[in-house]
């Protein structure tokens, strides 16, 4: 597409969103907003309220706190609360709904003491029964991140504010209850609101996905338009606002927090420069120097446990041949990708566990060696190259994925592998990838996707993306019973003997290195750009909750 055409499109989009943001930022909508058109929101306004608009590249997924396992983390972590919040950079736990906890000597009994002044958005007090109800519903549904509760044998509630978890085996349970997925607590009254028979009645999911919430977080959901925008409003009865010592809140937090879907990094950059959004999730990193010199902007970088991987369809010829997969792995210019796609703001991946996380090893990077790649391809019987074009899909609008895909295509062509790179909406890309478990021949050959931790453990990465039991995100369609057993053993020993667990996690990653179901590409450094009126942005970012901005931590200038 010609640059002039791109500029015209950007200008049009900017004008449309400027109009929308004018009404949402300076004429803040009330909870009683009835229109579904973001740019035309003109209902009751309060000029005394402050708002912050955060641009997200991807549309939201589900609104069910028990089953969401994707992009809705961005707002769900603000509307719902777990028992604890984990800060992996300082390796400390911050109280959320639980004020304190203790663990038995053998690591199998964990007792959590709840704060007594927390209430849900429906006015119902948070108590031990609600915690038990929420977690047992998530376990019973068995979807999303329900696997995190696999160590749990039973849950008891000896009184209104005490919850006791009995585990089948020792586990890092403080990290589990602080998970970014599957650990949200909600009001049991949802059964009544949804006119459901019980906690697993599908009517409850329908009720959530109609745009309702019953969380206890600092903000409540007031508008749910997952393909365009989500609007949150401050929950004035949140316990944290009245705790002068609580570290995760600000007296200058915005009254309204708007998540607006802007599926293009260039457009996000234009909007934040114009001041019509407040925080951009993605901008072209080649422009960071200019953005840093702009006195009206702030550029924040922070460590991240998010990485980008390329999944290979291991069930589709010729990619079902491990020699072909190894040839591809050695034909990828990893350092060039980090320089070009991320402007150096990433590290070449070494295995699927990101740098800085426990379980990461530095000797699992494939070398970039085109001669070796050609030799491997010849050994596989393809000395003249592959006689069909491979399909590589990536998320449309993600310029980092696009540039990565382009470099991969260029280098693979040099060893005789033609690649079509196809941008797709996340929903389209996801749907095509899911078809591979039923019929690998109709699915893509190569699939680029980010992974970020559910909770901070290697098991999360290794189970979800590679276990034979995990068909949701195992998009290489990889099956290996030996690997499955090793990661399950490693997870078992993680809470008992970390050194033994670490050895098993390495053994599992070495199997992946040899089998090449995926090619880890790069580990991200988080970058956000905001307008100058947004303060505390770095503190509002936590790598244990990727893509989330905690608005209750922000300081906003009027």
GROMACS .gro file of N, CA, C and O in nm, residues 114-233:
model
  480
  114UNK      N    1  -0.890  -1.312   5.506
  114UNK     CA    2  -0.945  -1.209   5.420
  114UNK      C    3  -0.961  -1.077   5.495
  114UNK      O    4  -0.987  -1.075   5.615
  115UNK      N    5  -0.948  -0.967   5.419
  115UNK     CA    6  -0.980  -0.837   5.478
  115UNK      C    7  -1.132  -0.831   5.498
  115UNK      O    8  -1.209  -0.890   5.421
  116UNK      N    9  -1.174  -0.756   5.600
  116UNK     CA   10  -1.316  -0.755   5.637
  116UNK      C   11  -1.393  -0.636   5.582
  116UNK      O   12  -1.513  -0.623   5.609
  117UNK      N   13  -1.324  -0.552   5.507
  117UNK     CA   14  -1.393  -0.432   5.457
  117UNK      C   15  -1.406  -0.432   5.304
  117UNK      O   16  -1.428  -0.327   5.244
  118UNK      N   17  -1.392  -0.549   5.243
  118UNK     CA   18  -1.405  -0.555   5.097
  118UNK      C   19  -1.547  -0.593   5.058
  118UNK      O   20  -1.612  -0.674   5.126
  119UNK      N   21  -1.594  -0.536   4.951
  119UNK     CA   22  -1.727  -0.573   4.903
  119UNK      C   23  -1.726  -0.577   4.750
  119UNK      O   24  -1.643  -0.514   4.684
  120UNK      N   25  -1.818  -0.654   4.697
  120UNK     CA   26  -1.831  -0.664   4.552
  120UNK      C   27  -1.907  -0.543   4.498
  120UNK      O   28  -1.970  -0.468   4.573
  121UNK      N   29  -1.903  -0.531   4.368
  121UNK     CA   30  -1.970  -0.417   4.304
  121UNK      C   31  -2.122  -0.421   4.319
  121UNK      O   32  -2.189  -0.321   4.298
  122UNK      N   33  -2.175  -0.537   4.355
  122UNK     CA   34  -2.319  -0.545   4.380
  122UNK      C   35  -2.353  -0.515   4.525
  122UNK      O   36  -2.468  -0.529   4.567
  123UNK      N   37  -2.251  -0.478   4.605
  123UNK     CA   38  -2.273  -0.441   4.744
  123UNK      C   39  -2.261  -0.556   4.841
  123UNK      O   40  -2.265  -0.536   4.963
  124UNK      N   41  -2.245  -0.676   4.791
  124UNK     CA   42  -2.234  -0.795   4.878
  124UNK      C   43  -2.092  -0.801   4.936
  124UNK      O   44  -1.995  -0.785   4.862
  125UNK      N   45  -2.079  -0.825   5.067
  125UNK     CA   46  -1.944  -0.834   5.127
  125UNK      C   47  -1.865  -0.952   5.071
  125UNK      O   48  -1.920  -1.059   5.045
  126UNK      N   49  -1.736  -0.930   5.055
  126UNK     CA   50  -1.646  -1.039   5.015
  126UNK      C   51  -1.623  -1.126   5.139
  126UNK      O   52  -1.585  -1.076   5.245
  127UNK      N   53  -1.644  -1.256   5.124
  127UNK     CA   54  -1.620  -1.346   5.237
  127UNK      C   55  -1.560  -1.478   5.187
  127UNK      O   56  -1.536  -1.496   5.066
  128UNK      N   57  -1.535  -1.565   5.281
  128UNK     CA   58  -1.468  -1.691   5.249
  128UNK      C   59  -1.552  -1.777   5.155
  128UNK      O   60  -1.498  -1.846   5.066
  129UNK      N   61  -1.682  -1.773   5.173
  129UNK     CA   62  -1.767  -1.853   5.086
  129UNK      C   63  -1.754  -1.808   4.940
  129UNK      O   64  -1.753  -1.890   4.847
  130UNK      N   65  -1.744  -1.676   4.919
  130UNK     CA   66  -1.730  -1.625   4.783
  130UNK      C   67  -1.599  -1.673   4.719
  130UNK      O   68  -1.595  -1.705   4.600
  131UNK      N   69  -1.494  -1.677   4.798
  131UNK     CA   70  -1.366  -1.726   4.746
  131UNK      C   71  -1.378  -1.872   4.705
  131UNK      O   72  -1.339  -1.913   4.594
  132UNK      N   73  -1.435  -1.951   4.793
  132UNK     CA   74  -1.454  -2.095   4.763
  132UNK      C   75  -1.544  -2.113   4.641
  132UNK      O   76  -1.515  -2.193   4.551
  133UNK      N   77  -1.653  -2.036   4.636
  133UNK     CA   78  -1.747  -2.045   4.523
  133UNK      C   79  -1.677  -2.012   4.391
  133UNK      O   80  -1.691  -2.085   4.292
  134UNK      N   81  -1.601  -1.904   4.389
  134UNK     CA   82  -1.537  -1.859   4.265
  134UNK      C   83  -1.437  -1.961   4.213
  134UNK      O   84  -1.436  -1.997   4.094
  135UNK      N   85  -1.351  -2.007   4.302
  135UNK     CA   86  -1.246  -2.100   4.259
  135UNK      C   87  -1.306  -2.236   4.221
  135UNK      O   88  -1.265  -2.297   4.121
  136UNK      N   89  -1.405  -2.281   4.297
  136UNK     CA   90  -1.466  -2.410   4.263
  136UNK      C   91  -1.542  -2.402   4.130
  136UNK      O   92  -1.548  -2.500   4.055
  137UNK      N   93  -1.599  -2.286   4.098
  137UNK     CA   94  -1.664  -2.273   3.966
  137UNK      C   95  -1.559  -2.282   3.855
  137UNK      O   96  -1.579  -2.351   3.754
  138UNK      N   97  -1.447  -2.212   3.874
  138UNK     CA   98  -1.340  -2.215   3.773
  138UNK      C   99  -1.289  -2.358   3.754
  138UNK      O  100  -1.270  -2.404   3.641
  139UNK      N  101  -1.270  -2.429   3.865
  139UNK     CA  102  -1.224  -2.567   3.855
  139UNK      C  103  -1.328  -2.654   3.784
  139UNK      O  104  -1.296  -2.734   3.695
  140UNK      N  105  -1.454  -2.637   3.821
  140UNK     CA  106  -1.560  -2.721   3.764
  140UNK      C  107  -1.577  -2.698   3.614
  140UNK      O  108  -1.599  -2.793   3.538
  141UNK      N  109  -1.564  -2.575   3.570
  141UNK     CA  110  -1.577  -2.546   3.427
  141UNK      C  111  -1.458  -2.603   3.349
  141UNK      O  112  -1.474  -2.645   3.233
  142UNK      N  113  -1.341  -2.605   3.411
  142UNK     CA  114  -1.225  -2.668   3.349
  142UNK      C  115  -1.178  -2.602   3.221
  142UNK      O  116  -1.115  -2.666   3.137
  143UNK      N  117  -1.205  -2.476   3.205
  143UNK     CA  118  -1.165  -2.404   3.085
  143UNK      C  119  -1.058  -2.300   3.120
  143UNK      O  120  -1.027  -2.277   3.236
  144UNK      N  121  -1.008  -2.233   3.016
  144UNK     CA  122  -0.913  -2.125   3.039
  144UNK      C  123  -0.793  -2.171   3.120
  144UNK      O  124  -0.726  -2.266   3.083
  145UNK      N  125  -0.770  -2.102   3.232
  145UNK     CA  126  -0.654  -2.132   3.315
  145UNK      C  127  -0.690  -2.217   3.436
  145UNK      O  128  -0.620  -2.214   3.537
  146UNK      N  129  -0.795  -2.297   3.425
  146UNK     CA  130  -0.838  -2.380   3.538
  146UNK      C  131  -0.728  -2.474   3.585
  146UNK      O  132  -0.727  -2.517   3.701
  147UNK      N  133  -0.635  -2.505   3.494
  147UNK     CA  134  -0.527  -2.597   3.529
  147UNK      C  135  -0.444  -2.548   3.647
  147UNK      O  136  -0.378  -2.629   3.714
  148UNK      N  137  -0.445  -2.418   3.675
  148UNK     CA  138  -0.359  -2.366   3.784
  148UNK      C  139  -0.399  -2.424   3.918
  148UNK      O  140  -0.319  -2.429   4.011
  149UNK      N  141  -0.525  -2.470   3.929
  149UNK     CA  142  -0.575  -2.522   4.056
  149UNK      C  143  -0.555  -2.672   4.069
  149UNK      O  144  -0.607  -2.733   4.163
  150UNK      N  145  -0.479  -2.732   3.980
  150UNK     CA  146  -0.461  -2.878   3.983
  150UNK      C  147  -0.403  -2.929   4.115
  150UNK      O  148  -0.432  -3.043   4.154
  151UNK      N  149  -0.323  -2.851   4.190
  151UNK     CA  150  -0.274  -2.904   4.319
  151UNK      C  151  -0.383  -2.911   4.427
  151UNK      O  152  -0.363  -2.976   4.530
  152UNK      N  153  -0.498  -2.847   4.407
  152UNK     CA  154  -0.597  -2.834   4.515
  152UNK      C  155  -0.674  -2.965   4.535
  152UNK      O  156  -0.730  -3.022   4.440
  153UNK      N  157  -0.676  -3.011   4.659
  153UNK     CA  158  -0.755  -3.129   4.695
  153UNK      C  159  -0.893  -3.087   4.744
  153UNK      O  160  -0.995  -3.137   4.700
  154UNK      N  161  -0.897  -2.990   4.836
  154UNK     CA  162  -1.025  -2.939   4.886
  154UNK      C  163  -1.006  -2.801   4.944
  154UNK      O  164  -0.894  -2.759   4.977
  155UNK      N  165  -1.119  -2.729   4.957
  155UNK     CA  166  -1.118  -2.594   5.014
  155UNK      C  167  -1.215  -2.591   5.130
  155UNK      O  168  -1.330  -2.636   5.116
  156UNK      N  169  -1.172  -2.537   5.242
  156UNK     CA  170  -1.260  -2.527   5.359
  156UNK      C  171  -1.268  -2.381   5.403
  156UNK      O  172  -1.174  -2.303   5.383
  157UNK      N  173  -1.381  -2.346   5.466
  157UNK     CA  174  -1.403  -2.209   5.515
  157UNK      C  175  -1.444  -2.217   5.662
  157UNK      O  176  -1.563  -2.217   5.695
  158UNK      N  177  -1.347  -2.224   5.753
  158UNK     CA  178  -1.380  -2.239   5.896
  158UNK      C  179  -1.457  -2.121   5.954
  158UNK      O  180  -1.528  -2.136   6.054
  159UNK      N  181  -1.443  -2.002   5.894
  159UNK     CA  182  -1.524  -1.888   5.935
  159UNK      C  183  -1.539  -1.795   5.816
  159UNK      O  184  -1.487  -1.823   5.707
  160UNK      N  185  -1.608  -1.685   5.834
  160UNK     CA  186  -1.642  -1.597   5.721
  160UNK      C  187  -1.521  -1.536   5.652
  160UNK      O  188  -1.530  -1.493   5.537
  161UNK      N  189  -1.409  -1.528   5.722
  161UNK     CA  190  -1.294  -1.456   5.666
  161UNK      C  191  -1.167  -1.542   5.663
  161UNK      O  192  -1.057  -1.489   5.654
  162UNK      N  193  -1.183  -1.672   5.667
  162UNK     CA  194  -1.068  -1.762   5.659
  162UNK      C  195  -1.094  -1.869   5.554
  162UNK      O  196  -1.201  -1.932   5.554
  163UNK      N  197  -0.998  -1.886   5.464
  163UNK     CA  198  -1.008  -1.989   5.361
  163UNK      C  199  -0.886  -2.079   5.372
  163UNK      O  200  -0.772  -2.030   5.376
  164UNK      N  201  -0.909  -2.210   5.376
  164UNK     CA  202  -0.800  -2.307   5.389
  164UNK      C  203  -0.798  -2.396   5.266
  164UNK      O  204  -0.899  -2.458   5.231
  165UNK      N  205  -0.682  -2.400   5.200
  165UNK     CA  206  -0.663  -2.486   5.083
  165UNK      C  207  -0.579  -2.607   5.126
  165UNK      O  208  -0.469  -2.590   5.180
  166UNK      N  209  -0.630  -2.725   5.100
  166UNK     CA  210  -0.555  -2.848   5.123
  166UNK      C  211  -0.506  -2.897   4.986
  166UNK      O  212  -0.587  -2.920   4.895
  167UNK      N  213  -0.374  -2.912   4.973
  167UNK     CA  214  -0.316  -2.947   4.843
  167UNK      C  215  -0.281  -3.095   4.836
  167UNK      O  216  -0.250  -3.158   4.938
  168UNK      N  217  -0.284  -3.146   4.714
  168UNK     CA  218  -0.244  -3.286   4.692
  168UNK      C  219  -0.093  -3.301   4.705
  168UNK      O  220  -0.043  -3.409   4.736
  169UNK      N  221  -0.023  -3.194   4.676
  169UNK     CA  222   0.123  -3.195   4.684
  169UNK      C  223   0.169  -3.050   4.703
  169UNK      O  224   0.096  -2.956   4.670
  170UNK      N  225   0.288  -3.029   4.759
  170UNK     CA  226   0.336  -2.892   4.777
  170UNK      C  227   0.345  -2.820   4.643
  170UNK      O  228   0.383  -2.878   4.542
  171UNK      N  229   0.309  -2.694   4.643
  171UNK     CA  230   0.312  -2.615   4.521
  171UNK      C  231   0.335  -2.469   4.560
  171UNK      O  232   0.308  -2.431   4.675
  172UNK      N  233   0.388  -2.388   4.468
  172UNK     CA  234   0.407  -2.244   4.499
  172UNK      C  235   0.271  -2.174   4.498
  172UNK      O  236   0.240  -2.094   4.410
  173UNK      N  237   0.192  -2.201   4.601
  173UNK     CA  238   0.051  -2.164   4.597
  173UNK      C  239   0.030  -2.013   4.609
  173UNK      O  240  -0.072  -1.960   4.564
  174UNK      N  241   0.124  -1.942   4.672
  174UNK     CA  242   0.111  -1.796   4.678
  174UNK      C  243   0.116  -1.737   4.537
  174UNK      O  244   0.043  -1.642   4.505
  175UNK      N  245   0.199  -1.794   4.449
  175UNK     CA  246   0.202  -1.748   4.311
  175UNK      C  247   0.075  -1.787   4.236
  175UNK      O  248   0.026  -1.712   4.151
  176UNK      N  249   0.022  -1.903   4.269
  176UNK     CA  250  -0.099  -1.949   4.199
  176UNK      C  251  -0.219  -1.859   4.232
  176UNK      O  252  -0.294  -1.820   4.142
  177UNK      N  253  -0.237  -1.826   4.359
  177UNK     CA  254  -0.353  -1.742   4.394
  177UNK      C  255  -0.336  -1.599   4.342
  177UNK      O  256  -0.432  -1.522   4.341
  178UNK      N  257  -0.214  -1.565   4.300
  178UNK     CA  258  -0.188  -1.432   4.243
  178UNK      C  259  -0.187  -1.436   4.090
  178UNK      O  260  -0.145  -1.341   4.025
  179UNK      N  261  -0.236  -1.545   4.034
  179UNK     CA  262  -0.232  -1.564   3.889
  179UNK      C  263  -0.307  -1.453   3.814
  179UNK      O  264  -0.404  -1.396   3.864
  180UNK      N  265  -0.259  -1.428   3.692
  180UNK     CA  266  -0.326  -1.328   3.606
  180UNK      C  267  -0.453  -1.382   3.541
  180UNK      O  268  -0.529  -1.305   3.483
  181UNK      N  269  -0.473  -1.511   3.549
  181UNK     CA  270  -0.594  -1.573   3.492
  181UNK      C  271  -0.647  -1.678   3.590
  181UNK      O  272  -0.572  -1.746   3.658
  182UNK      N  273  -0.778  -1.691   3.593
  182UNK     CA  274  -0.841  -1.801   3.666
  182UNK      C  275  -0.845  -1.785   3.816
  182UNK      O  276  -0.895  -1.874   3.885
  183UNK      N  277  -0.791  -1.675   3.870
  183UNK     CA  278  -0.785  -1.660   4.016
  183UNK      C  279  -0.873  -1.546   4.065
  183UNK      O  280  -0.860  -1.502   4.179
  184UNK      N  281  -0.963  -1.497   3.979
  184UNK     CA  282  -1.046  -1.383   4.017
  184UNK      C  283  -1.162  -1.428   4.106
  184UNK      O  284  -1.223  -1.531   4.082
  185UNK      N  285  -1.192  -1.345   4.204
  185UNK     CA  286  -1.300  -1.375   4.299
  185UNK      C  287  -1.421  -1.288   4.263
  185UNK      O  288  -1.407  -1.169   4.235
  186UNK      N  289  -1.540  -1.348   4.267
  186UNK     CA  290  -1.661  -1.274   4.230
  186UNK      C  291  -1.778  -1.314   4.319
  186UNK      O  292  -1.774  -1.415   4.390
  187UNK      N  293  -1.883  -1.234   4.313
  187UNK     CA  294  -1.997  -1.252   4.403
  187UNK      C  295  -2.077  -1.377   4.366
  187UNK      O  296  -2.117  -1.394   4.251
  188UNK      N  297  -2.105  -1.461   4.463
  188UNK     CA  298  -2.188  -1.580   4.438
  188UNK      C  299  -2.331  -1.544   4.396
  188UNK      O  300  -2.404  -1.629   4.343
  189UNK      N  301  -2.369  -1.419   4.418
  189UNK     CA  302  -2.503  -1.377   4.379
  189UNK      C  303  -2.523  -1.382   4.228
  189UNK      O  304  -2.635  -1.366   4.178
  190UNK      N  305  -2.416  -1.405   4.155
  190UNK     CA  306  -2.428  -1.412   4.010
  190UNK      C  307  -2.524  -1.524   3.967
  190UNK      O  308  -2.588  -1.514   3.862
  191UNK      N  309  -2.535  -1.627   4.047
  191UNK     CA  310  -2.629  -1.736   4.014
  191UNK      C  311  -2.771  -1.681   4.008
  191UNK      O  312  -2.848  -1.712   3.915
  192UNK      N  313  -2.802  -1.596   4.103
  192UNK     CA  314  -2.936  -1.536   4.107
  192UNK      C  315  -2.953  -1.436   3.993
  192UNK      O  316  -3.057  -1.436   3.925
  193UNK      N  317  -2.852  -1.353   3.972
  193UNK     CA  318  -2.863  -1.250   3.867
  193UNK      C  319  -2.884  -1.313   3.729
  193UNK      O  320  -2.954  -1.257   3.644
  194UNK      N  321  -2.819  -1.427   3.707
  194UNK     CA  322  -2.826  -1.492   3.575
  194UNK      C  323  -2.946  -1.586   3.565
  194UNK      O  324  -2.965  -1.650   3.460
  195UNK      N  325  -3.022  -1.596   3.674
  195UNK     CA  326  -3.135  -1.690   3.677
  195UNK      C  327  -3.086  -1.831   3.644
  195UNK      O  328  -3.149  -1.906   3.567
  196UNK      N  329  -2.971  -1.866   3.702
  196UNK     CA  330  -2.908  -1.995   3.673
  196UNK      C  331  -2.944  -2.098   3.779
  196UNK      O  332  -2.985  -2.064   3.890
  197UNK      N  333  -2.925  -2.224   3.742
  197UNK     CA  334  -2.955  -2.332   3.834
  197UNK      C  335  -2.840  -2.354   3.934
  197UNK      O  336  -2.863  -2.393   4.048
  198UNK      N  337  -2.719  -2.335   3.885
  198UNK     CA  338  -2.602  -2.357   3.970
  198UNK      C  339  -2.484  -2.280   3.912
  198UNK      O  340  -2.498  -2.211   3.810
  199UNK      N  341  -2.367  -2.297   3.972
  199UNK     CA  342  -2.251  -2.215   3.933
  199UNK      C  343  -2.199  -2.246   3.793
  199UNK      O  344  -2.130  -2.163   3.733
  200UNK      N  345  -2.227  -2.364   3.742
  200UNK     CA  346  -2.175  -2.400   3.609
  200UNK      C  347  -2.281  -2.388   3.500
  200UNK      O  348  -2.255  -2.424   3.385
  201UNK      N  349  -2.394  -2.338   3.535
  201UNK     CA  350  -2.500  -2.318   3.434
  201UNK      C  351  -2.450  -2.219   3.329
  201UNK      O  352  -2.400  -2.111   3.363
  202UNK      N  353  -2.461  -2.252   3.199
  202UNK     CA  354  -2.414  -2.160   3.093
  202UNK      C  355  -2.479  -2.022   3.097
  202UNK      O  356  -2.426  -1.927   3.039
  203UNK      N  357  -2.591  -2.010   3.167
  203UNK     CA  358  -2.655  -1.879   3.178
  203UNK      C  359  -2.563  -1.777   3.246
  203UNK      O  360  -2.574  -1.656   3.220
  204UNK      N  361  -2.475  -1.826   3.333
  204UNK     CA  362  -2.384  -1.732   3.401
  204UNK      C  363  -2.283  -1.673   3.303
  204UNK      O  364  -2.257  -1.551   3.303
  205UNK      N  365  -2.227  -1.757   3.218
  205UNK     CA  366  -2.135  -1.705   3.115
  205UNK      C  367  -2.207  -1.606   3.024
  205UNK      O  368  -2.150  -1.500   2.988
  206UNK      N  369  -2.330  -1.638   2.989
  206UNK     CA  370  -2.407  -1.546   2.905
  206UNK      C  371  -2.428  -1.412   2.975
  206UNK      O  372  -2.422  -1.306   2.912
  207UNK      N  373  -2.454  -1.421   3.105
  207UNK     CA  374  -2.477  -1.298   3.182
  207UNK      C  375  -2.350  -1.212   3.185
  207UNK      O  376  -2.355  -1.091   3.163
  208UNK      N  377  -2.236  -1.275   3.211
  208UNK     CA  378  -2.110  -1.200   3.209
  208UNK      C  379  -2.088  -1.138   3.070
  208UNK      O  380  -2.054  -1.020   3.058
  209UNK      N  381  -2.107  -1.219   2.967
  209UNK     CA  382  -2.075  -1.173   2.831
  209UNK      C  383  -2.177  -1.074   2.775
  209UNK      O  384  -2.158  -1.021   2.665
  210UNK      N  385  -2.281  -1.050   2.851
  210UNK     CA  386  -2.374  -0.943   2.814
  210UNK      C  387  -2.324  -0.808   2.867
  210UNK      O  388  -2.389  -0.705   2.844
  211UNK      N  389  -2.210  -0.811   2.939
  211UNK     CA  390  -2.152  -0.685   2.984
  211UNK      C  391  -2.171  -0.657   3.132
  211UNK      O  392  -2.170  -0.541   3.173
  212UNK      N  393  -2.187  -0.762   3.212
  212UNK     CA  394  -2.203  -0.744   3.357
  212UNK      C  395  -2.077  -0.787   3.430
  212UNK      O  396  -2.001  -0.871   3.381
  213UNK      N  397  -2.058  -0.731   3.548
  213UNK     CA  398  -1.949  -0.779   3.633
  213UNK      C  399  -1.997  -0.782   3.777
  213UNK      O  400  -2.089  -0.708   3.815
  214UNK      N  401  -1.934  -0.867   3.856
  214UNK     CA  402  -1.959  -0.872   4.001
  214UNK      C  403  -1.826  -0.890   4.072
  214UNK      O  404  -1.810  -0.972   4.161
  215UNK      N  405  -1.727  -0.811   4.028
  215UNK     CA  406  -1.597  -0.815   4.093
  215UNK      C  407  -1.592  -0.724   4.213
  215UNK      O  408  -1.693  -0.664   4.254
  216UNK      N  409  -1.472  -0.710   4.270
  216UNK     CA  410  -1.453  -0.624   4.387
  216UNK      C  411  -1.340  -0.524   4.362
  216UNK      O  412  -1.295  -0.459   4.456
  217UNK      N  413  -1.293  -0.513   4.237
  217UNK     CA  414  -1.177  -0.432   4.207
  217UNK      C  415  -1.201  -0.283   4.215
  217UNK      O  416  -1.313  -0.235   4.240
  218UNK      N  417  -1.096  -0.207   4.189
  218UNK     CA  418  -1.099  -0.062   4.203
  218UNK      C  419  -1.192   0.004   4.102
  218UNK      O  420  -1.235   0.117   4.121
  219UNK      N  421  -1.221  -0.067   3.994
  219UNK     CA  422  -1.308  -0.012   3.890
  219UNK      C  423  -1.415  -0.115   3.856
  219UNK      O  424  -1.396  -0.236   3.871
  220UNK      N  425  -1.528  -0.066   3.808
  220UNK     CA  426  -1.637  -0.154   3.766
  220UNK      C  427  -1.664  -0.133   3.618
  220UNK      O  428  -1.639  -0.025   3.563
  221UNK      N  429  -1.715  -0.236   3.557
  221UNK     CA  430  -1.742  -0.235   3.414
  221UNK      C  431  -1.873  -0.161   3.387
  221UNK      O  432  -1.977  -0.195   3.442
  222UNK      N  433  -1.867  -0.060   3.301
  222UNK     CA  434  -1.989   0.014   3.267
  222UNK      C  435  -2.022   0.009   3.119
  222UNK      O  436  -2.133   0.044   3.079
  223UNK      N  437  -1.927  -0.033   3.037
  223UNK     CA  438  -1.958  -0.051   2.895
  223UNK      C  439  -1.873  -0.165   2.841
  223UNK      O  440  -1.752  -0.167   2.857
  224UNK      N  441  -1.938  -0.257   2.771
  224UNK     CA  442  -1.870  -0.376   2.717
  224UNK      C  443  -1.900  -0.385   2.569
  224UNK      O  444  -2.006  -0.427   2.526
  225UNK      N  445  -1.808  -0.338   2.490
  225UNK     CA  446  -1.817  -0.345   2.344
  225UNK      C  447  -1.682  -0.401   2.299
  225UNK      O  448  -1.593  -0.326   2.259
  226UNK      N  449  -1.664  -0.533   2.307
  226UNK     CA  450  -1.530  -0.594   2.302
  226UNK      C  451  -1.453  -0.568   2.174
  226UNK      O  452  -1.330  -0.577   2.174
  227UNK      N  453  -1.520  -0.534   2.065
  227UNK     CA  454  -1.448  -0.509   1.940
  227UNK      C  455  -1.412  -0.362   1.922
  227UNK      O  456  -1.341  -0.326   1.828
  228UNK      N  457  -1.464  -0.277   2.010
  228UNK     CA  458  -1.437  -0.132   1.995
  228UNK      C  459  -1.383  -0.067   2.121
  228UNK      O  460  -1.277  -0.007   2.120
  229UNK      N  461  -1.454  -0.081   2.233
  229UNK     CA  462  -1.403  -0.020   2.356
  229UNK      C  463  -1.472  -0.079   2.478
  229UNK      O  464  -1.585  -0.129   2.472
  230UNK      N  465  -1.399  -0.069   2.588
  230UNK     CA  466  -1.450  -0.110   2.718
  230UNK      C  467  -1.431   0.010   2.811
  230UNK      O  468  -1.324   0.071   2.813
  231UNK      N  469  -1.536   0.045   2.885
  231UNK     CA  470  -1.528   0.160   2.975
  231UNK      C  471  -1.544   0.112   3.119
  231UNK      O  472  -1.638   0.038   3.152
  232UNK      N  473  -1.452   0.158   3.203
  232UNK     CA  474  -1.455   0.125   3.346
  232UNK      C  475  -1.472   0.254   3.425
  232UNK      O  476  -1.421   0.359   3.386
  233UNK      N  477  -1.541   0.245   3.536
  233UNK     CA  478  -1.561   0.361   3.622
  233UNK      C  479  -1.516   0.328   3.763
  233UNK      O  480  -1.537   0.215   3.812
   0.00000   0.00000   0.00000
